PDB file of C-alpha atoms in Angstrom:
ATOM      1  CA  UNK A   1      97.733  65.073  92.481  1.00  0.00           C
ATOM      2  CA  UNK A   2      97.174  66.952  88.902  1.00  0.00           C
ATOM      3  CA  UNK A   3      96.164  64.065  87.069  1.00  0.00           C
ATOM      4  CA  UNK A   4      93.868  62.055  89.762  1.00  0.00           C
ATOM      5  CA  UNK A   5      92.710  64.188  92.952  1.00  0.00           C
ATOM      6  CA  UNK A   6      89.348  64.270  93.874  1.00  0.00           C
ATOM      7  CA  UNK A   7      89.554  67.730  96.006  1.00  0.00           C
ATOM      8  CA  UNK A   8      91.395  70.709  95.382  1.00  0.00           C
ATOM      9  CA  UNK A   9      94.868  70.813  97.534  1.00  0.00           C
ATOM     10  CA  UNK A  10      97.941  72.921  97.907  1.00  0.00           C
ATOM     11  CA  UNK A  11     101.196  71.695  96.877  1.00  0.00           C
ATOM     12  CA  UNK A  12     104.012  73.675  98.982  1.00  0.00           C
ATOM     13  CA  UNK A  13     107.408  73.284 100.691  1.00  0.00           C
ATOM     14  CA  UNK A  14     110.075  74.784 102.484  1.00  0.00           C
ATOM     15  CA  UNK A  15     111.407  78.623 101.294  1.00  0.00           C
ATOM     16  CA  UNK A  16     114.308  77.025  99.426  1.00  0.00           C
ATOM     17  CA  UNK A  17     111.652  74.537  97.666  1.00  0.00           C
ATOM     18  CA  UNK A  18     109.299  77.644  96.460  1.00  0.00           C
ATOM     19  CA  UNK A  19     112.776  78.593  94.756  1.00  0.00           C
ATOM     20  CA  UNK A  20     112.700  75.966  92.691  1.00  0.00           C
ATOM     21  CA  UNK A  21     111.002  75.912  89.135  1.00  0.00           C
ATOM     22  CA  UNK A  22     108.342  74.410  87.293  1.00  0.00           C
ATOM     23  CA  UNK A  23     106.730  76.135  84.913  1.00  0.00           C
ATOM     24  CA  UNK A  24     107.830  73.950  82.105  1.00  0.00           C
ATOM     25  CA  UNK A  25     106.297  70.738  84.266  1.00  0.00           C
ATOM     26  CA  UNK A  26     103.309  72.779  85.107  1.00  0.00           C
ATOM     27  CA  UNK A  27     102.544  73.937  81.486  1.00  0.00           C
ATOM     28  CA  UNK A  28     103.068  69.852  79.948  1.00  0.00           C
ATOM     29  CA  UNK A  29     100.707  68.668  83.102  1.00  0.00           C
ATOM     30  CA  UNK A  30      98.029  71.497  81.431  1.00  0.00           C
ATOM     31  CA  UNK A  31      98.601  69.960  78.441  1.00  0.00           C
ATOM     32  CA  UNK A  32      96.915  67.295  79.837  1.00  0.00           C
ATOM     33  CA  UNK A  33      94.026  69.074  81.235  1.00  0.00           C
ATOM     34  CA  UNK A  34      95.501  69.078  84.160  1.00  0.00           C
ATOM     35  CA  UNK A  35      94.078  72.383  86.764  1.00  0.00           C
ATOM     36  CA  UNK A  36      96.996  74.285  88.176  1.00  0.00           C
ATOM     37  CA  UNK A  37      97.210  77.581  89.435  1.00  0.00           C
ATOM     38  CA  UNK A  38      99.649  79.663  91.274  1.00  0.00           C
ATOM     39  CA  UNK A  39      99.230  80.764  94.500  1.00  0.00           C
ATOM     40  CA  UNK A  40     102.435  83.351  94.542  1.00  0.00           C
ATOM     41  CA  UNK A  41     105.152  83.820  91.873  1.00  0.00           C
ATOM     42  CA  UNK A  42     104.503  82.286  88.246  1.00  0.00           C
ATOM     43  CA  UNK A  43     106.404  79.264  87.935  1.00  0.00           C
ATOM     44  CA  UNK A  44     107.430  78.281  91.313  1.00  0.00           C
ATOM     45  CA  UNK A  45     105.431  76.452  94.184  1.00  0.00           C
ATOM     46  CA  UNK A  46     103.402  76.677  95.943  1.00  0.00           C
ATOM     47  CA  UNK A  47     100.521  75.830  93.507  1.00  0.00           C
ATOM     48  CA  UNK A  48      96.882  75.416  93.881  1.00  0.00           C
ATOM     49  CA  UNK A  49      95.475  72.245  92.209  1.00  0.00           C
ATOM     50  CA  UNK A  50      91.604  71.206  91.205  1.00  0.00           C
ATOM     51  CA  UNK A  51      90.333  67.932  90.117  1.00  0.00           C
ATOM     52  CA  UNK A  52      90.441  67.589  86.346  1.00  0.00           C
ATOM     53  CA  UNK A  53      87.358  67.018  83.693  1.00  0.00           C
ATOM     54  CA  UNK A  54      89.346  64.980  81.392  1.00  0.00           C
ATOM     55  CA  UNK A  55      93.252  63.788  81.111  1.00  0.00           C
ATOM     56  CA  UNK A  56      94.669  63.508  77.785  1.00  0.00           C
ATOM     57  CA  UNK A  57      97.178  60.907  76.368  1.00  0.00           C
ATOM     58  CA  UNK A  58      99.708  63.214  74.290  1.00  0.00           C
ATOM     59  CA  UNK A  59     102.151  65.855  76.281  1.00  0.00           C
ATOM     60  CA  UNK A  60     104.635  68.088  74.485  1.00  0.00           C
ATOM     61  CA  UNK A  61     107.771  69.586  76.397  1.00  0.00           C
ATOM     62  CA  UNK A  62     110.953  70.806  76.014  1.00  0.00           C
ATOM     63  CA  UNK A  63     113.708  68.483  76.031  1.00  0.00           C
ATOM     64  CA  UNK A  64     116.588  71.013  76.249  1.00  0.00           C
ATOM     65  CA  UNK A  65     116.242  71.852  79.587  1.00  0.00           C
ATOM     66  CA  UNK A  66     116.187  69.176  82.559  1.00  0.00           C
ATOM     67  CA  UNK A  67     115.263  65.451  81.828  1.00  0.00           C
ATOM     68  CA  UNK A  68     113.522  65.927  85.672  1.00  0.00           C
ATOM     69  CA  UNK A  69     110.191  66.979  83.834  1.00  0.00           C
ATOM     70  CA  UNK A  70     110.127  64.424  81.418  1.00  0.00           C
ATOM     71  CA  UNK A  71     111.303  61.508  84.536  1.00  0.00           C
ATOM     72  CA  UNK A  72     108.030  62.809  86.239  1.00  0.00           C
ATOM     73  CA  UNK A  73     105.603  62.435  83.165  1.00  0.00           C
ATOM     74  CA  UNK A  74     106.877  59.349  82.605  1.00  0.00           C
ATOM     75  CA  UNK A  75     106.090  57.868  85.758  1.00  0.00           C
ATOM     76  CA  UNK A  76     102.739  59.745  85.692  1.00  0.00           C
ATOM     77  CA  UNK A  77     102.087  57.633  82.375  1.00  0.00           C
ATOM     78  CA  UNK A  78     101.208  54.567  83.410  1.00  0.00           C
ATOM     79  CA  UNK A  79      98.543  55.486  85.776  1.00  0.00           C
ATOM     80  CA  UNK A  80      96.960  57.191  82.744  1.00  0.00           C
ATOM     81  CA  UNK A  81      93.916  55.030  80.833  1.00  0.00           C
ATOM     82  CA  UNK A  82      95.324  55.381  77.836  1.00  0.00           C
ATOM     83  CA  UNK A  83      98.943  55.667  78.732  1.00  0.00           C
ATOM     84  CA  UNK A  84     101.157  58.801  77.785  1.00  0.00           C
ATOM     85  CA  UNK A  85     102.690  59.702  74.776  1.00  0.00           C
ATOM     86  CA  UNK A  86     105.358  62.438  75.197  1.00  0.00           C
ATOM     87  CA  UNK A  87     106.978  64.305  72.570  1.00  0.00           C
ATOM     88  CA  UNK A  88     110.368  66.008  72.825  1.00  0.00           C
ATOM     89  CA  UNK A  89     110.974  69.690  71.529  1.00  0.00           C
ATOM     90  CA  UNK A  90     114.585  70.183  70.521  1.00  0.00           C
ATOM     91  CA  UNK A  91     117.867  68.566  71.373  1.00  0.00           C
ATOM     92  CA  UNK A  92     117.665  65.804  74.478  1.00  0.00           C
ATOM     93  CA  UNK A  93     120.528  67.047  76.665  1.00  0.00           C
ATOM     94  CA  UNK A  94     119.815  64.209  79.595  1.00  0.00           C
ATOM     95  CA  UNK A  95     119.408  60.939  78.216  1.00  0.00           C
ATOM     96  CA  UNK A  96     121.047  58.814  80.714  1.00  0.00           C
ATOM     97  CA  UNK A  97     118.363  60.124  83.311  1.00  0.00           C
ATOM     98  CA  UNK A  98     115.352  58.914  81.071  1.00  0.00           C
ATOM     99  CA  UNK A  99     116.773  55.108  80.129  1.00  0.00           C
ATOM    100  CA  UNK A 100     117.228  54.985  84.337  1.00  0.00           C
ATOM    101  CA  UNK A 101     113.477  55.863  84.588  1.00  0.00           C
ATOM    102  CA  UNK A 102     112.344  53.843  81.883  1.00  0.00           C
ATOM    103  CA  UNK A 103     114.671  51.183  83.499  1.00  0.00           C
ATOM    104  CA  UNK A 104     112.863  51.704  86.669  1.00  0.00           C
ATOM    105  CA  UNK A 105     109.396  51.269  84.820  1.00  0.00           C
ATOM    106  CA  UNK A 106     110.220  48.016  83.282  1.00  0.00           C
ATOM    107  CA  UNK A 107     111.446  46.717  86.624  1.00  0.00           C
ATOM    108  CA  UNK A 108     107.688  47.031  88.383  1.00  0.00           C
ATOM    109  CA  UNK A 109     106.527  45.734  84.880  1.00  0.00           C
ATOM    110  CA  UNK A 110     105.673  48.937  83.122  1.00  0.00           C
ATOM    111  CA  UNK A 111     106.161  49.045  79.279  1.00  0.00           C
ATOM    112  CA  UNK A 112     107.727  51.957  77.675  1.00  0.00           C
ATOM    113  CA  UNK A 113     109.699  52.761  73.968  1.00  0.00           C
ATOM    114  CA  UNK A 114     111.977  55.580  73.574  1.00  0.00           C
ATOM    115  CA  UNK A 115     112.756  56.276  70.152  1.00  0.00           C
ATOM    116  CA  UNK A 116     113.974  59.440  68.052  1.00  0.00           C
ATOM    117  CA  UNK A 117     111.828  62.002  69.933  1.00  0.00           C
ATOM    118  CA  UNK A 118     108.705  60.208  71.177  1.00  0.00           C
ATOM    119  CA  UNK A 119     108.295  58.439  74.392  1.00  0.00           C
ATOM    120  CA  UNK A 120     105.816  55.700  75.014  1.00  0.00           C
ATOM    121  CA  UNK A 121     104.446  54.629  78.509  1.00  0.00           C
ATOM    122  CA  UNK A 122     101.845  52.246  78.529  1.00  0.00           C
ATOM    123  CA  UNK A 123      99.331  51.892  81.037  1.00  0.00           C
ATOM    124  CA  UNK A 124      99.236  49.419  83.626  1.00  0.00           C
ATOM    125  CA  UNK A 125      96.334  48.175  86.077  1.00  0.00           C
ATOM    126  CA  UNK A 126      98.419  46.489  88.234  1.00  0.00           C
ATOM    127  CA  UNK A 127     102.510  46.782  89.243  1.00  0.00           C
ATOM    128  CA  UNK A 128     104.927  44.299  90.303  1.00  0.00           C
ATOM    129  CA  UNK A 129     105.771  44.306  93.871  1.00  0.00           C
ATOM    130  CA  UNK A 130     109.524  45.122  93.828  1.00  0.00           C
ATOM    131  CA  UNK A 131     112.296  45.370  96.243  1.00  0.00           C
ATOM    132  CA  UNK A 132     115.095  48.209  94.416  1.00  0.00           C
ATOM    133  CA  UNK A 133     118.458  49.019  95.748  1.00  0.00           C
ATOM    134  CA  UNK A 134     118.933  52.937  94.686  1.00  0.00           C
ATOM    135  CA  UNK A 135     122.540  53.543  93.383  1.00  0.00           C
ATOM    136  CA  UNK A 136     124.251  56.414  94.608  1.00  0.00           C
ATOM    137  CA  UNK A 137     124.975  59.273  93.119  1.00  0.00           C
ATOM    138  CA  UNK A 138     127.793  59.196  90.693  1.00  0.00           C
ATOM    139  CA  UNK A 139     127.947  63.007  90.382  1.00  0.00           C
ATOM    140  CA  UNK A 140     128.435  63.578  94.142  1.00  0.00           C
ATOM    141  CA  UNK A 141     131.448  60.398  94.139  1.00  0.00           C
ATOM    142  CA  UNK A 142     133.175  62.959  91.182  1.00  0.00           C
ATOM    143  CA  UNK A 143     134.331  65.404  94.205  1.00  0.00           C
ATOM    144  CA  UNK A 144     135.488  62.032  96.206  1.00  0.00           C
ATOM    145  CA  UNK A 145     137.562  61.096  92.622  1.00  0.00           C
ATOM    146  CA  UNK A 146     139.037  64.559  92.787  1.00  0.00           C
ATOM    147  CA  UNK A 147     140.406  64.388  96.334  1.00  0.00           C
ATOM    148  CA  UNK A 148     142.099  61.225  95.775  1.00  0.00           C
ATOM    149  CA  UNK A 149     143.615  62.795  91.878  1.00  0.00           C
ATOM    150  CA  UNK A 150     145.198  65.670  94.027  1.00  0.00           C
ATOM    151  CA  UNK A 151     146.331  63.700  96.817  1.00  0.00           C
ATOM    152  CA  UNK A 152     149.661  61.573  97.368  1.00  0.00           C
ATOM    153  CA  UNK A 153     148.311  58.397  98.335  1.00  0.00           C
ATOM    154  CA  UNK A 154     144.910  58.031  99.756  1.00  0.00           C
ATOM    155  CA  UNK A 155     142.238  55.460  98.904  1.00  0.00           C
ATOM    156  CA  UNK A 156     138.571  55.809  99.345  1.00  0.00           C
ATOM    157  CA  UNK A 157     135.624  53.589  99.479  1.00  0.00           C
ATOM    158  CA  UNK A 158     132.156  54.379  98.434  1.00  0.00           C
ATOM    159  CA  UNK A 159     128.674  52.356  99.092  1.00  0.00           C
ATOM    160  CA  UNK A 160     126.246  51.380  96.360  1.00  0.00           C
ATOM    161  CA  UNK A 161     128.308  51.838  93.098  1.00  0.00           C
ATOM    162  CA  UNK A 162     127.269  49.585  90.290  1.00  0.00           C
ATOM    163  CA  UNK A 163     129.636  49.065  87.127  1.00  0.00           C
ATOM    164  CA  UNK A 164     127.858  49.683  84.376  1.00  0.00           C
ATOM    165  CA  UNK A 165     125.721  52.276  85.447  1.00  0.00           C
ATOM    166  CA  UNK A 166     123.170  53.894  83.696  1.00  0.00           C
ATOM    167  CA  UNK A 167     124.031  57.295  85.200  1.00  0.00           C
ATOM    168  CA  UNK A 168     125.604  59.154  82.698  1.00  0.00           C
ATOM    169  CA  UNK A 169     128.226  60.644  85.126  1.00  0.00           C
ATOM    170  CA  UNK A 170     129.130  57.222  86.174  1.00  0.00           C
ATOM    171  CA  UNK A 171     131.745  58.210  83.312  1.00  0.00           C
ATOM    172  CA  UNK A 172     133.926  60.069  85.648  1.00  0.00           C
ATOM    173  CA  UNK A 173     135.778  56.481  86.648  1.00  0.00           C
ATOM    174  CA  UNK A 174     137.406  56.386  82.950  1.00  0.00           C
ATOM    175  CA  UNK A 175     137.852  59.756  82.830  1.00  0.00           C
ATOM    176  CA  UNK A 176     139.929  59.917  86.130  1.00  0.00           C
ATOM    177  CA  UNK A 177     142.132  56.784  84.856  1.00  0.00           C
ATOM    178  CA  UNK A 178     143.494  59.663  82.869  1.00  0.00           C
ATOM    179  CA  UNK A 179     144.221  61.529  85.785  1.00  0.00           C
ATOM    180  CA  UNK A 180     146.242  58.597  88.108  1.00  0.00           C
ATOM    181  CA  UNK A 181     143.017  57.171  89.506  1.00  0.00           C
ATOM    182  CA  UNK A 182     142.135  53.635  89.844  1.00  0.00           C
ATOM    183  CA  UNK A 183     138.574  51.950  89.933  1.00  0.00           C
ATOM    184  CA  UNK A 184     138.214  48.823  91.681  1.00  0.00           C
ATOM    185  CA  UNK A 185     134.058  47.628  91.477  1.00  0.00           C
ATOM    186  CA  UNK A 186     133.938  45.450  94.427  1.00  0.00           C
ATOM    187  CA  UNK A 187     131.243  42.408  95.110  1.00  0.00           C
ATOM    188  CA  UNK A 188     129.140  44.466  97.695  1.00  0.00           C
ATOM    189  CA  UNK A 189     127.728  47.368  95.273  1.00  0.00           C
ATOM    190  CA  UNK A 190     131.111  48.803  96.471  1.00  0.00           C
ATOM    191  CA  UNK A 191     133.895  50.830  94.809  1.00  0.00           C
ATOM    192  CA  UNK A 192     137.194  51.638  95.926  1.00  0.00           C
ATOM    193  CA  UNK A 193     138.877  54.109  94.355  1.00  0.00           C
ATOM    194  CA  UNK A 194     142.719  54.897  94.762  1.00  0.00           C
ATOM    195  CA  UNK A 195     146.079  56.733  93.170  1.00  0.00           C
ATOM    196  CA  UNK A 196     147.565  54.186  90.246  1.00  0.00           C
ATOM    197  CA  UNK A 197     150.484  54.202  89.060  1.00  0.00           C
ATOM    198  CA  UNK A 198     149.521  55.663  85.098  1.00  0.00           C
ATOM    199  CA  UNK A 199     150.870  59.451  84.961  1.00  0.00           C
ATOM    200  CA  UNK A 200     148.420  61.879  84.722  1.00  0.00           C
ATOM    201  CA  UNK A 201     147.676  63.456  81.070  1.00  0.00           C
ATOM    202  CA  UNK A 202     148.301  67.083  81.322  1.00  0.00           C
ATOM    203  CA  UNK A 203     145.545  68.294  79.181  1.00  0.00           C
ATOM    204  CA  UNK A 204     141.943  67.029  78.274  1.00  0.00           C
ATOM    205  CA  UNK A 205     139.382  67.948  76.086  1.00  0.00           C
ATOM    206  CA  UNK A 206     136.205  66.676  76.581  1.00  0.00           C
ATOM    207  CA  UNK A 207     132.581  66.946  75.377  1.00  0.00           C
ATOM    208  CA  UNK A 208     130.071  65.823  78.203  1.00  0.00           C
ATOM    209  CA  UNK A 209     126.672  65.852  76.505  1.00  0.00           C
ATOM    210  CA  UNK A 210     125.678  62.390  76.043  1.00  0.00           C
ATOM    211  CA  UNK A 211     123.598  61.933  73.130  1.00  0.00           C
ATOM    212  CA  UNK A 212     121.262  59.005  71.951  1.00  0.00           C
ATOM    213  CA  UNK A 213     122.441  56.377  69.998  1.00  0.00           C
TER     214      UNK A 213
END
């Protein structure tokens, strides 16, 4: 809606989505030239939006806090006439979650770069029609991992698990082959995941911010 409506709408939700925030989305979308307003408490939905004048091409946002911002100005990008340059303030702590969207984008034929601190998205008139399987979410099989670690012998399967995943968690498979769980990737986007016979390490230390390489 910010960066093409014709009439001037309210974006809401439920009482748990007006919880959520956005300011730093918001304030990159004005950037833009983007009109935005808030309707009750600064930074959180709902939010009043106008048709804009004029849409710019460069966007500066903070990187440190949640890739989620810079996923949505990505996919804004494209639809843009002159495409979207986005710069990053400060260290990227997320940047599995943008090489899934940029992923994404080059899979409906959308160009993109992603070096240093500078995103490109270029613009595109027209988008490959595209059938996508969505993986599932590697963070929520972690808890799933943990029941089998602490049990004595049970074995789970979960749906729509690709090896090689983008998703940064999708770590948690080699990390719990330190603590007596097994990984089998199975043919149907399935994984099965089950106690193995390698004695769990008693202590690990472990840094989980995935930087860019």
């Amino acid at each position: 809606f910010a960066v093409n409506t014709k009439h001037k709408v309210v974006l809401t939700g439920s009482e748990r989505m007006q919880q959520r925030p956005l300011k730093l989305l918001v304030e990159a979308l004005q950037q833009l030239g983007a009109k935005i307003k808030y309707v009750g408490k600064e930074g959180y939905p709902p939010l009043e939006i106008s048709p804009a004048e004029a849409i710019g091409s460069t966007v500066r946002i903070d990187a440190t806090v949640s890739s989620q911002y810079i996923s949505a100005l990505m996919l804004v990008g494209a639809i843009l006439k002159e495409g979207l340059i986005i710069q990053l303030k400060g260290e990227i702590t997320s940047i599995p979650y943008i090489l899934m969207t940029q992923d994404l984008l080059k899979s409906v034929g959308i160009n993109t770069t992603f070096e240093r601190n500078e995103i490109l998205v270029e613009p595109a008139k027209i988008l490959d029609r595209k059938t996508i399987i969505v993986e599932s979410d590697w963070s929520s099989a972690s808890y799933f991992y943990s029941a089998v670690a602490l049990s004595e012998n049970m074995e789970i399967t979960l749906t729509s698990y690709k090896n090689e995943s983008l998703q940064g968690d999708s770590e948690v498979a080699k990390l719990f082959e330190k603590l007596g769980v097994r990984t089998k990737y199975n043919e149907d986007l399935s994984i099965t995941i089950s106690k193995s016979d390698t004695k769990p390490v008693a202590n690990l230390s472990l840094n989980l911010i995935k930087t860019q390489t």
